[in-house]
mmCIF file of C-alpha atoms and ligand atoms in Angstrom:
data_model
loop_
_atom_site.group_PDB
_atom_site.id
_atom_site.type_symbol
_atom_site.label_atom_id
_atom_site.label_comp_id
_atom_site.label_asym_id
_atom_site.label_seq_id
_atom_site.Cartn_x
_atom_site.Cartn_y
_atom_site.Cartn_z
ATOM 1 C CA MET X 1 12.169 14.304 5.360
ATOM 2 C CA LYS X 2 12.519 11.775 8.143
ATOM 3 C CA ILE X 3 10.302 9.359 9.754
ATOM 4 C CA ILE X 4 9.709 8.725 13.114
ATOM 5 C CA ALA X 5 7.227 6.281 13.748
ATOM 6 C CA THR X 6 5.036 3.545 12.246
ATOM 7 C CA GLY X 7 2.001 1.918 13.270
ATOM 8 C CA SER X 8 -0.134 -0.491 11.895
ATOM 9 C CA SER X 9 -2.822 -2.980 12.560
ATOM 10 C CA VAL X 10 -4.842 -5.735 10.392
ATOM 11 C CA PRO X 11 -8.538 -7.617 11.095
ATOM 12 C CA GLN X 12 -8.646 -10.354 13.189
ATOM 13 C CA LEU X 13 -9.902 -12.362 10.289
ATOM 14 C CA GLU X 14 -7.375 -13.986 9.146
ATOM 15 C CA LEU X 15 -8.545 -16.490 5.668
ATOM 16 C CA THR X 16 -5.981 -18.912 4.559
ATOM 17 C CA ASN X 17 -5.711 -20.084 1.330
ATOM 18 C CA ASP X 18 -7.614 -23.791 2.069
ATOM 19 C CA MET X 19 -10.276 -21.639 3.983
ATOM 20 C CA LEU X 20 -10.565 -20.098 -0.096
ATOM 21 C CA SER X 21 -10.159 -23.519 -1.111
ATOM 22 C CA GLN X 22 -13.590 -24.662 0.250
ATOM 23 C CA MET X 23 -14.962 -22.018 -1.006
ATOM 24 C CA MET X 24 -14.674 -22.011 -4.690
ATOM 25 C CA ASP X 25 -12.212 -23.753 -7.656
ATOM 26 C CA THR X 26 -9.137 -23.360 -6.465
ATOM 27 C CA SER X 27 -6.356 -24.483 -4.166
ATOM 28 C CA ASP X 28 -3.342 -23.673 -1.951
ATOM 29 C CA GLU X 29 -0.252 -24.724 -4.799
ATOM 30 C CA TRP X 30 -2.442 -22.377 -7.675
ATOM 31 C CA ILE X 31 -2.692 -19.618 -4.903
ATOM 32 C CA ARG X 32 0.538 -20.146 -3.246
ATOM 33 C CA THR X 33 3.251 -20.316 -6.567
ATOM 34 C CA ARG X 34 0.862 -18.135 -8.743
ATOM 35 C CA THR X 35 1.521 -14.824 -5.700
ATOM 36 C CA GLY X 36 3.768 -16.570 -3.123
ATOM 37 C CA ILE X 37 -0.384 -15.756 -0.575
ATOM 38 C CA GLN X 38 -0.994 -18.074 1.960
ATOM 39 C CA SER X 39 -3.378 -16.302 3.881
ATOM 40 C CA ARG X 40 -4.445 -12.637 4.112
ATOM 41 C CA ARG X 41 -6.264 -10.638 7.340
ATOM 42 C CA ILE X 42 -9.865 -9.703 6.267
ATOM 43 C CA LEU X 43 -12.243 -7.430 8.062
ATOM 44 C CA SER X 44 -15.410 -9.159 9.866
ATOM 45 C CA THR X 45 -16.462 -7.387 12.769
ATOM 46 C CA GLU X 46 -14.256 -4.556 12.994
ATOM 47 C CA SER X 47 -14.441 -1.540 10.631
ATOM 48 C CA LEU X 48 -11.873 -0.277 8.090
ATOM 49 C CA THR X 49 -12.112 2.952 10.443
ATOM 50 C CA ASP X 50 -11.277 0.699 13.321
ATOM 51 C CA LEU X 51 -7.853 0.132 11.890
ATOM 52 C CA ALA X 52 -6.650 3.110 10.664
ATOM 53 C CA ILE X 53 -7.692 5.160 14.216
ATOM 54 C CA ALA X 54 -5.942 1.561 15.167
ATOM 55 C CA ALA X 55 -2.610 2.092 12.690
ATOM 56 C CA ALA X 56 -2.712 6.040 13.980
ATOM 57 C CA LYS X 57 -3.116 5.564 17.682
ATOM 58 C CA LYS X 58 0.141 2.998 17.242
ATOM 59 C CA CYS X 59 1.699 5.289 15.454
ATOM 60 C CA LEU X 60 1.411 8.259 18.875
ATOM 61 C CA ASP X 61 2.113 6.156 21.463
ATOM 62 C CA GLN X 62 5.473 4.752 19.580
ATOM 63 C CA SER X 63 6.678 8.568 19.552
ATOM 64 C CA SER X 64 5.362 9.140 22.537
ATOM 65 C CA LEU X 65 3.635 12.431 20.560
ATOM 66 C CA GLN X 66 -0.001 13.548 21.589
ATOM 67 C CA GLY X 67 -2.819 13.921 17.995
ATOM 68 C CA SER X 68 -2.450 17.418 19.060
ATOM 69 C CA ASP X 69 1.439 17.248 18.459
ATOM 70 C CA ILE X 70 0.305 16.238 14.096
ATOM 71 C CA ASP X 71 -0.533 19.584 12.766
ATOM 72 C CA TYR X 72 -1.707 17.657 8.950
ATOM 73 C CA ILE X 73 -3.105 14.433 9.069
ATOM 74 C CA LEU X 74 -2.743 12.978 4.653
ATOM 75 C CA CYS X 75 -5.370 9.465 5.290
ATOM 76 C CA HIS X 76 -5.046 7.302 1.627
ATOM 77 C CA ASN X 77 -8.317 5.187 0.654
ATOM 78 C CA ILE X 78 -9.311 4.102 -2.783
ATOM 79 C CA VAL X 79 -13.168 2.841 -0.557
ATOM 80 C CA SER X 80 -13.774 4.287 3.079
ATOM 81 C CA ASP X 81 -16.090 2.884 5.024
ATOM 82 C CA ILE X 82 -16.829 6.780 4.942
ATOM 83 C CA VAL X 83 -18.062 8.283 2.287
ATOM 84 C CA THR X 84 -18.226 11.600 4.479
ATOM 85 C CA PRO X 85 -17.021 13.296 6.576
ATOM 86 C CA SER X 86 -13.110 11.710 5.381
ATOM 87 C CA MET X 87 -11.656 8.748 7.314
ATOM 88 C CA ALA X 88 -8.475 12.012 7.986
ATOM 89 C CA SER X 89 -11.284 13.733 9.342
ATOM 90 C CA ILE X 90 -12.859 10.640 11.801
ATOM 91 C CA ILE X 91 -9.136 9.920 12.781
ATOM 92 C CA ASN X 92 -8.366 13.895 13.776
ATOM 93 C CA LYS X 93 -11.913 13.691 15.963
ATOM 94 C CA GLU X 94 -10.259 10.819 18.115
ATOM 95 C CA ILE X 95 -6.556 10.831 18.671
ATOM 96 C CA GLY X 96 -7.430 14.626 19.566
ATOM 97 C CA SER X 97 -6.173 16.545 17.337
ATOM 98 C CA CYS X 98 -7.842 19.458 15.545
ATOM 99 C CA CYS X 99 -5.145 20.202 12.404
ATOM 100 C CA PRO X 100 -6.377 20.400 7.866
ATOM 101 C CA THR X 101 -7.477 16.246 7.587
ATOM 102 C CA VAL X 102 -8.107 14.782 3.856
ATOM 103 C CA ASP X 103 -7.998 12.083 2.051
ATOM 104 C CA LEU X 104 -5.713 10.708 -1.781
ATOM 105 C CA ASN X 105 -6.640 8.504 -4.297
ATOM 106 C CA SER X 106 -4.201 6.667 -6.581
ATOM 107 C CA ALA X 107 -4.830 3.297 -5.933
ATOM 108 C CA CYS X 108 -2.014 1.131 -4.586
ATOM 109 C CA THR X 109 0.880 3.544 -4.766
ATOM 110 C CA GLY X 110 -0.876 6.114 -2.640
ATOM 111 C CA PHE X 111 1.492 6.121 0.407
ATOM 112 C CA ILE X 112 4.385 7.450 -1.941
ATOM 113 C CA TYR X 113 1.898 9.709 -3.115
ATOM 114 C CA ALA X 114 1.223 10.846 1.067
ATOM 115 C CA LEU X 115 4.885 11.284 1.194
ATOM 116 C CA ASP X 116 5.776 12.912 -1.530
ATOM 117 C CA ILE X 117 2.559 16.312 -1.237
ATOM 118 C CA ALA X 118 3.451 15.501 2.660
ATOM 119 C CA ASP X 119 7.190 16.645 1.731
ATOM 120 C CA SER X 120 6.872 19.895 0.018
ATOM 121 C CA LEU X 121 4.008 20.762 3.001
ATOM 122 C CA LEU X 122 7.265 21.012 5.535
ATOM 123 C CA LYS X 123 9.993 21.508 2.851
ATOM 124 C CA THR X 124 7.703 24.583 1.859
ATOM 125 C CA GLY X 125 6.809 25.129 6.291
ATOM 126 C CA LYS X 126 3.328 24.931 6.107
ATOM 127 C CA ALA X 127 2.996 21.637 8.516
ATOM 128 C CA ARG X 128 5.701 20.062 11.149
ATOM 129 C CA ARG X 129 4.831 16.740 11.413
ATOM 130 C CA ILE X 130 2.052 14.771 9.700
ATOM 131 C CA LEU X 131 0.324 12.185 10.083
ATOM 132 C CA ILE X 132 0.241 9.364 7.407
ATOM 133 C CA VAL X 133 -2.579 7.031 7.260
ATOM 134 C CA CYS X 134 -3.268 4.286 4.628
ATOM 135 C CA ALA X 135 -6.328 2.314 5.511
ATOM 136 C CA GLU X 136 -7.947 -0.417 2.748
ATOM 137 C CA GLU X 137 -10.077 -2.722 3.454
ATOM 138 C CA MET X 138 -9.774 -4.749 -0.404
ATOM 139 C CA SER X 139 -12.392 -7.109 0.429
ATOM 140 C CA HIS X 140 -15.281 -4.482 0.241
ATOM 141 C CA PHE X 141 -15.162 -4.474 -3.372
ATOM 142 C CA ILE X 142 -13.268 -7.884 -4.743
ATOM 143 C CA ASP X 143 -15.635 -10.085 -6.697
ATOM 144 C CA TRP X 144 -16.660 -12.994 -4.431
ATOM 145 C CA ASP X 145 -17.034 -14.423 -7.277
ATOM 146 C CA LYS X 146 -14.066 -13.996 -9.391
ATOM 147 C CA ARG X 147 -11.425 -16.780 -7.974
ATOM 148 C CA GLU X 148 -9.379 -14.537 -9.693
ATOM 149 C CA THR X 149 -9.295 -11.489 -8.136
ATOM 150 C CA CYS X 150 -10.707 -12.751 -5.067
ATOM 151 C CA VAL X 151 -8.031 -14.784 -3.378
ATOM 152 C CA LEU X 152 -4.952 -11.577 -4.144
ATOM 153 C CA PHE X 153 -6.184 -9.580 -2.064
ATOM 154 C CA GLY X 154 -6.408 -8.550 1.946
ATOM 155 C CA ASP X 155 -7.480 -5.102 4.396
ATOM 156 C CA ALA X 156 -5.049 -3.191 6.433
ATOM 157 C CA ALA X 157 -3.891 -0.368 7.906
ATOM 158 C CA GLY X 158 -0.192 1.479 8.082
ATOM 159 C CA ALA X 159 0.449 4.311 9.419
ATOM 160 C CA VAL X 160 3.909 7.080 9.747
ATOM 161 C CA ILE X 161 4.515 10.058 11.233
ATOM 162 C CA VAL X 162 7.487 12.971 8.948
ATOM 163 C CA GLU X 163 8.921 15.792 10.392
ATOM 164 C CA ASP X 164 11.206 18.097 8.541
ATOM 165 C CA GLY X 165 15.242 17.247 8.468
ATOM 166 C CA GLY X 166 16.729 14.431 8.189
ATOM 167 C CA ASP X 167 18.820 14.173 4.552
ATOM 168 C CA GLU X 168 16.995 14.803 1.006
ATOM 169 C CA THR X 169 14.736 12.425 0.114
ATOM 170 C CA TYR X 170 14.320 11.401 -3.914
ATOM 171 C CA PHE X 171 10.873 11.099 -5.680
ATOM 172 C CA HIS X 172 10.157 9.489 -9.752
ATOM 173 C CA LEU X 173 6.256 9.895 -9.549
ATOM 174 C CA SER X 174 3.587 9.220 -13.028
ATOM 175 C CA THR X 175 0.965 8.057 -14.723
ATOM 176 C CA LYS X 176 0.160 6.410 -17.460
ATOM 177 C CA TYR X 177 -3.671 5.891 -18.356
ATOM 178 C CA THR X 178 -4.029 1.946 -19.125
ATOM 179 C CA ASP X 179 -7.860 0.224 -18.681
ATOM 180 C CA ALA X 180 -5.857 -3.003 -17.087
ATOM 181 C CA LEU X 181 -6.942 -2.367 -13.690
ATOM 182 C CA ASN X 182 -10.534 -0.149 -12.007
ATOM 183 C CA CYS X 183 -13.240 -0.675 -10.577
ATOM 184 C CA ASN X 184 -16.367 1.617 -11.173
ATOM 185 C CA SER X 185 -18.361 3.115 -8.611
ATOM 186 C CA LYS X 186 -21.928 2.008 -6.666
ATOM 187 C CA TYR X 187 -23.877 4.330 -6.936
ATOM 188 C CA ALA X 188 -27.264 4.654 -4.875
ATOM 189 C CA SER X 189 -30.761 4.548 -7.108
ATOM 190 C CA SER X 190 -31.416 7.848 -8.596
ATOM 191 C CA PRO X 191 -35.721 8.422 -10.322
ATOM 192 C CA PHE X 192 -34.126 10.163 -13.046
ATOM 193 C CA ARG X 193 -30.286 8.397 -14.167
ATOM 194 C CA LYS X 194 -30.919 6.561 -17.029
ATOM 195 C CA ARG X 195 -27.562 5.128 -17.358
ATOM 196 C CA GLU X 196 -26.647 1.246 -16.315
ATOM 197 C CA MET X 197 -25.628 -0.050 -13.671
ATOM 198 C CA PRO X 198 -22.537 -0.457 -13.719
ATOM 199 C CA TYR X 199 -20.607 -3.032 -12.981
ATOM 200 C CA HIS X 200 -18.691 -2.091 -9.737
ATOM 201 C CA TYR X 201 -15.917 -4.882 -8.481
ATOM 202 C CA LEU X 202 -12.313 -4.833 -9.101
ATOM 203 C CA GLU X 203 -11.040 -6.025 -12.846
ATOM 204 C CA MET X 204 -8.620 -6.634 -13.121
ATOM 205 C CA ARG X 205 -6.396 -8.086 -17.253
ATOM 206 C CA GLY X 206 -3.703 -10.239 -14.292
ATOM 207 C CA ARG X 207 -0.673 -10.580 -17.280
ATOM 208 C CA ASP X 208 -0.781 -6.652 -17.875
ATOM 209 C CA VAL X 209 -1.335 -5.860 -15.130
ATOM 210 C CA PHE X 210 2.345 -7.854 -14.233
ATOM 211 C CA LYS X 211 4.252 -6.540 -17.065
ATOM 212 C CA LEU X 212 3.957 -2.989 -16.408
ATOM 213 C CA ALA X 213 4.282 -3.635 -12.453
ATOM 214 C CA ILE X 214 7.884 -4.701 -13.246
ATOM 215 C CA LEU X 215 8.581 -2.563 -15.284
ATOM 216 C CA ASN X 216 7.771 0.366 -13.936
ATOM 217 C CA SER X 217 8.507 -0.353 -10.307
ATOM 218 C CA SER X 218 12.494 -0.697 -11.871
ATOM 219 C CA ASN X 219 11.694 1.948 -14.100
ATOM 220 C CA ASP X 220 10.848 4.320 -10.560
ATOM 221 C CA ILE X 221 13.760 2.850 -8.704
ATOM 222 C CA LYS X 222 16.669 3.265 -11.632
ATOM 223 C CA LYS X 223 15.312 6.863 -12.123
ATOM 224 C CA VAL X 224 15.271 7.530 -8.323
ATOM 225 C CA LEU X 225 18.875 5.983 -7.930
ATOM 226 C CA GLU X 226 20.129 8.673 -10.741
ATOM 227 C CA LYS X 227 18.373 11.809 -8.465
ATOM 228 C CA ALA X 228 20.150 10.927 -6.139
ATOM 229 C CA ASN X 229 24.014 9.885 -7.867
ATOM 230 C CA ILE X 230 23.978 6.560 -5.464
ATOM 231 C CA LYS X 231 23.555 2.177 -7.447
ATOM 232 C CA PRO X 232 21.062 -0.189 -6.748
ATOM 233 C CA ASN X 233 23.590 -1.961 -4.336
ATOM 234 C CA ASP X 234 23.862 1.038 -2.081
ATOM 235 C CA VAL X 235 20.070 1.451 -0.726
ATOM 236 C CA ASP X 236 19.680 -1.370 2.273
ATOM 237 C CA TYR X 237 16.086 -2.091 1.871
ATOM 238 C CA TYR X 238 13.634 -1.890 -0.802
ATOM 239 C CA LEU X 239 9.751 -2.348 0.520
ATOM 240 C CA LEU X 240 8.233 -2.770 -2.610
ATOM 241 C CA HIS X 241 4.102 -2.983 -3.450
ATOM 242 C CA GLN X 242 3.516 -5.832 -2.112
ATOM 243 C CA ALA X 243 1.075 -7.731 -4.769
ATOM 244 C CA ASN X 244 2.706 -11.184 -6.004
ATOM 245 C CA ILE X 245 5.739 -12.458 -4.738
ATOM 246 C CA ARG X 246 6.773 -12.771 -8.827
ATOM 247 C CA ILE X 247 6.858 -9.482 -9.113
ATOM 248 C CA LEU X 248 8.945 -8.657 -6.208
ATOM 249 C CA GLU X 249 11.571 -11.258 -7.779
ATOM 250 C CA ALA X 250 11.438 -10.089 -11.098
ATOM 251 C CA ILE X 251 12.190 -6.764 -10.527
ATOM 252 C CA ARG X 252 14.594 -7.958 -7.179
ATOM 253 C CA LYS X 253 16.727 -9.671 -10.493
ATOM 254 C CA GLU X 254 16.055 -7.187 -12.919
ATOM 255 C CA LEU X 255 17.640 -4.787 -10.284
ATOM 256 C CA ASP X 256 20.743 -7.675 -9.350
ATOM 257 C CA LEU X 257 19.724 -7.294 -5.737
ATOM 258 C CA PRO X 258 20.274 -9.772 -3.090
ATOM 259 C CA GLU X 259 17.555 -11.642 -1.107
ATOM 260 C CA LYS X 260 17.310 -9.911 1.425
ATOM 261 C CA SER X 261 17.336 -6.145 0.371
ATOM 262 C CA VAL X 262 13.860 -7.128 -0.672
ATOM 263 C CA PRO X 263 11.565 -8.365 2.794
ATOM 264 C CA HIS X 264 7.889 -9.251 2.126
ATOM 265 C CA ASN X 265 5.331 -10.204 3.644
ATOM 266 C CA ILE X 266 2.784 -11.475 1.178
ATOM 267 C CA GLU X 267 2.668 -14.505 2.173
ATOM 268 C CA LYS X 268 0.169 -13.811 5.392
ATOM 269 C CA ARG X 269 -0.904 -10.283 4.431
ATOM 270 C CA GLY X 270 -1.866 -10.918 0.553
ATOM 271 C CA ASN X 271 -2.027 -7.560 -1.597
ATOM 272 C CA THR X 272 -2.666 -4.222 0.836
ATOM 273 C CA SER X 273 -2.964 -1.933 -1.210
ATOM 274 C CA SER X 274 -2.069 1.264 -0.266
ATOM 275 C CA ALA X 275 -1.183 0.000 2.862
ATOM 276 C CA SER X 276 0.987 -2.813 1.883
ATOM 277 C CA ILE X 277 4.643 -0.599 2.635
ATOM 278 C CA PRO X 278 3.390 0.673 5.408
ATOM 279 C CA VAL X 279 2.569 -1.761 6.996
ATOM 280 C CA LEU X 280 5.699 -4.025 5.887
ATOM 281 C CA LEU X 281 7.449 -0.889 7.501
ATOM 282 C CA ASP X 282 5.281 -0.801 11.103
ATOM 283 C CA GLU X 283 6.237 -4.503 11.068
ATOM 284 C CA LEU X 284 9.909 -4.290 10.091
ATOM 285 C CA ASN X 285 11.077 -1.990 12.484
ATOM 286 C CA ARG X 286 9.368 -3.577 15.227
ATOM 287 C CA SER X 287 11.029 -6.589 14.906
ATOM 288 C CA HIS X 288 14.186 -3.828 14.843
ATOM 289 C CA THR X 289 15.376 -4.643 11.305
ATOM 290 C CA PHE X 290 16.383 -1.027 10.817
ATOM 291 C CA LYS X 291 19.611 0.703 12.194
ATOM 292 C CA LYS X 292 19.747 4.237 11.697
ATOM 293 C CA GLY X 293 21.722 5.895 8.399
ATOM 294 C CA ASP X 294 20.405 2.955 6.821
ATOM 295 C CA LEU X 295 19.106 3.925 2.855
ATOM 296 C CA LEU X 296 14.964 3.060 1.685
ATOM 297 C CA ALA X 297 13.782 2.868 -0.997
ATOM 298 C CA PHE X 298 10.152 2.054 -1.655
ATOM 299 C CA SER X 299 8.632 1.642 -5.067
ATOM 300 C CA ALA X 300 4.862 1.025 -5.429
ATOM 301 C CA PHE X 301 2.125 0.173 -8.907
ATOM 302 C CA GLY X 302 -1.757 0.588 -9.247
ATOM 303 C CA ALA X 303 -4.470 1.359 -11.469
ATOM 304 C CA GLY X 304 -4.210 4.352 -13.497
ATOM 305 C CA PHE X 305 -1.758 3.258 -13.601
ATOM 306 C CA THR X 306 0.106 5.243 -10.488
ATOM 307 C CA SER X 307 3.157 4.382 -9.494
ATOM 308 C CA GLY X 308 6.046 5.945 -8.028
ATOM 309 C CA ALA X 309 9.386 4.990 -6.174
ATOM 310 C CA CYS X 310 11.280 7.236 -3.742
ATOM 311 C CA LEU X 311 14.587 6.977 -1.224
ATOM 312 C CA ILE X 312 14.782 7.683 1.986
ATOM 313 C CA ARG X 313 17.399 7.654 4.649
ATOM 314 C CA TRP X 314 15.907 5.666 7.922
ATOM 315 C CA GLN X 315 16.799 7.912 11.277
ATOM 316 C CA LEU X 316 15.460 6.044 14.378
ATOM 317 C CA ASP X 317 18.407 3.868 16.325
HETATM 318 O O1 UT7 A 1 -2.015 -4.267 -7.224
HETATM 319 C C1 UT7 A 1 -1.426 -3.629 -8.302
HETATM 320 C C2 UT7 A 1 -2.995 -4.949 -8.628
HETATM 321 N N1 UT7 A 1 -2.896 -6.528 -9.688
HETATM 322 C C3 UT7 A 1 -1.617 -7.059 -9.870
HETATM 323 O O2 UT7 A 1 -0.226 -6.585 -9.109
HETATM 324 C C4 UT7 A 1 -2.058 -8.429 -9.563
HETATM 325 C C5 UT7 A 1 -0.681 -8.884 -11.491
HETATM 326 N N2 UT7 A 1 -1.323 -10.066 -11.676
HETATM 327 C C6 UT7 A 1 -0.432 -10.653 -11.282
HETATM 328 O O3 UT7 A 1 -0.238 -11.520 -10.117
HETATM 329 C C7 UT7 A 1 -1.268 -12.589 -12.126
HETATM 330 O O4 UT7 A 1 -1.334 -12.083 -13.439
HETATM 331 C C8 UT7 A 1 -2.089 -13.055 -11.903
HETATM 332 C C9 UT7 A 1 -1.408 -13.685 -9.795
HETATM 333 C C10 UT7 A 1 -3.578 -12.084 -11.382
HETATM 334 C C11 UT7 A 1 -2.418 -14.431 -12.567
HETATM 335 O O5 UT7 A 1 -1.044 -15.692 -12.612
HETATM 336 P P1 UT7 A 1 -1.115 -15.858 -13.738
HETATM 337 O O6 UT7 A 1 -0.010 -16.767 -13.844
HETATM 338 O O7 UT7 A 1 -1.371 -14.537 -14.992
HETATM 339 O O8 UT7 A 1 -2.408 -17.059 -14.437
HETATM 340 P P2 UT7 A 1 -3.694 -16.123 -15.525
HETATM 341 O O9 UT7 A 1 -4.339 -14.627 -15.095
HETATM 342 O O10 UT7 A 1 -2.478 -16.424 -17.122
HETATM 343 O O11 UT7 A 1 -4.466 -17.605 -15.363
HETATM 344 C C12 UT7 A 1 -3.597 -19.296 -15.381
HETATM 345 C C13 UT7 A 1 -5.019 -19.913 -15.400
HETATM 346 C C14 UT7 A 1 -5.997 -19.528 -16.220
HETATM 347 O O12 UT7 A 1 -7.208 -21.280 -16.183
HETATM 348 P P3 UT7 A 1 -6.878 -21.902 -18.040
HETATM 349 O O13 UT7 A 1 -7.321 -20.093 -18.364
HETATM 350 O O14 UT7 A 1 -5.013 -21.785 -17.981
HETATM 351 O O15 UT7 A 1 -6.955 -23.004 -17.316
HETATM 352 C C15 UT7 A 1 -6.969 -19.230 -15.146
HETATM 353 O O16 UT7 A 1 -8.727 -19.663 -15.345
HETATM 354 O O17 UT7 A 1 -5.582 -19.880 -13.853
HETATM 355 C C16 UT7 A 1 -6.839 -20.102 -13.954
HETATM 356 N N3 UT7 A 1 -6.641 -19.010 -12.180
HETATM 357 C C17 UT7 A 1 -7.176 -20.230 -11.174
HETATM 358 N N4 UT7 A 1 -6.844 -21.058 -10.668
HETATM 359 C C18 UT7 A 1 -7.206 -21.464 -9.917
HETATM 360 C C19 UT7 A 1 -6.836 -18.407 -12.062
HETATM 361 N N5 UT7 A 1 -7.422 -17.687 -10.545
HETATM 362 C C20 UT7 A 1 -6.413 -18.896 -10.751
HETATM 363 C C21 UT7 A 1 -6.960 -18.957 -8.825
HETATM 364 N N6 UT7 A 1 -7.609 -20.091 -8.818
HETATM 365 N N7 UT7 A 1 -8.015 -17.953 -8.080
#
């Protein structure tokens, strides 16, 4: 499988640590040293669907393809701004394609899952060219009264178009249940509902997630390198889920990697869940970081506890 285009979109509103410290009992110093985050973009006037469409269109523009050239759309979001139809169906209409569409949800690991599914669709010949869009509005379901979680997240959308061809793409994916990270749905009231409305914001045991993230990501990467029969330093760039700079550093040290092989944008984006890797990928692509033939590793983790890694050869000039 090869990536033939990338795109991303972030909201206009930049929310800095200093702005947050005016709203709650926190500080730039705490957030910066514990997470590496300095600011994040948050949806205000735009919608999540606007971001997703913009990321998809940027991808198409970069590839010079038309919407009608796309023959499958996989969209990933934990919570969309529209319950139904799916975000993928709306993107389908907006870009002028007429192909199968589906929304997936595997939490922050979503981009790797979407790539894995796309790889299978391409290999079986069910699709020739697939648009993947990961769009996340974390600000919609974090509790803005809880400083432990609300300072960590941002909103964004990232997209890629993939085609069959190029070198083999390797994956290692897993899910092992834990309740360290979860979020209940907000229900409309029903006259028949006898259960209490659950707390419907993101809940997280930060320290547990921190440890699981380092353990799972390091193991997934080792497994995927084993499958491809290569060593950690044979990979040119590791694009890791942007959840915490200390998590990235711990994984980098565990694999004994040079600093330049683990790029990051968490400083200005925060944790944007499944959008974090495709947004970083697009920013690096547009700043001409990669050269043709570079080997990229992606690795992410999230609620579930899902985690996964992928190894893919960069084919763009
Ligand atoms: O996509 C996956 C999603 N989640 C993650 O990847 C998160 C993984 N976990 C983490 O990144 C870290 O655990 C956090 C950044 C969430 C927290 O860092 P920590 O070093 O584990 O801090 P802590 O939770 O142990 O809290 C330390 C102190 C506490 O005060 P006391 O009990 O020591 O007095 C907290 O109440 O920091 C306090 N604290 C804050 N202080 C200022 C918690 N949040 C804040 C805050 N500002 N925003």
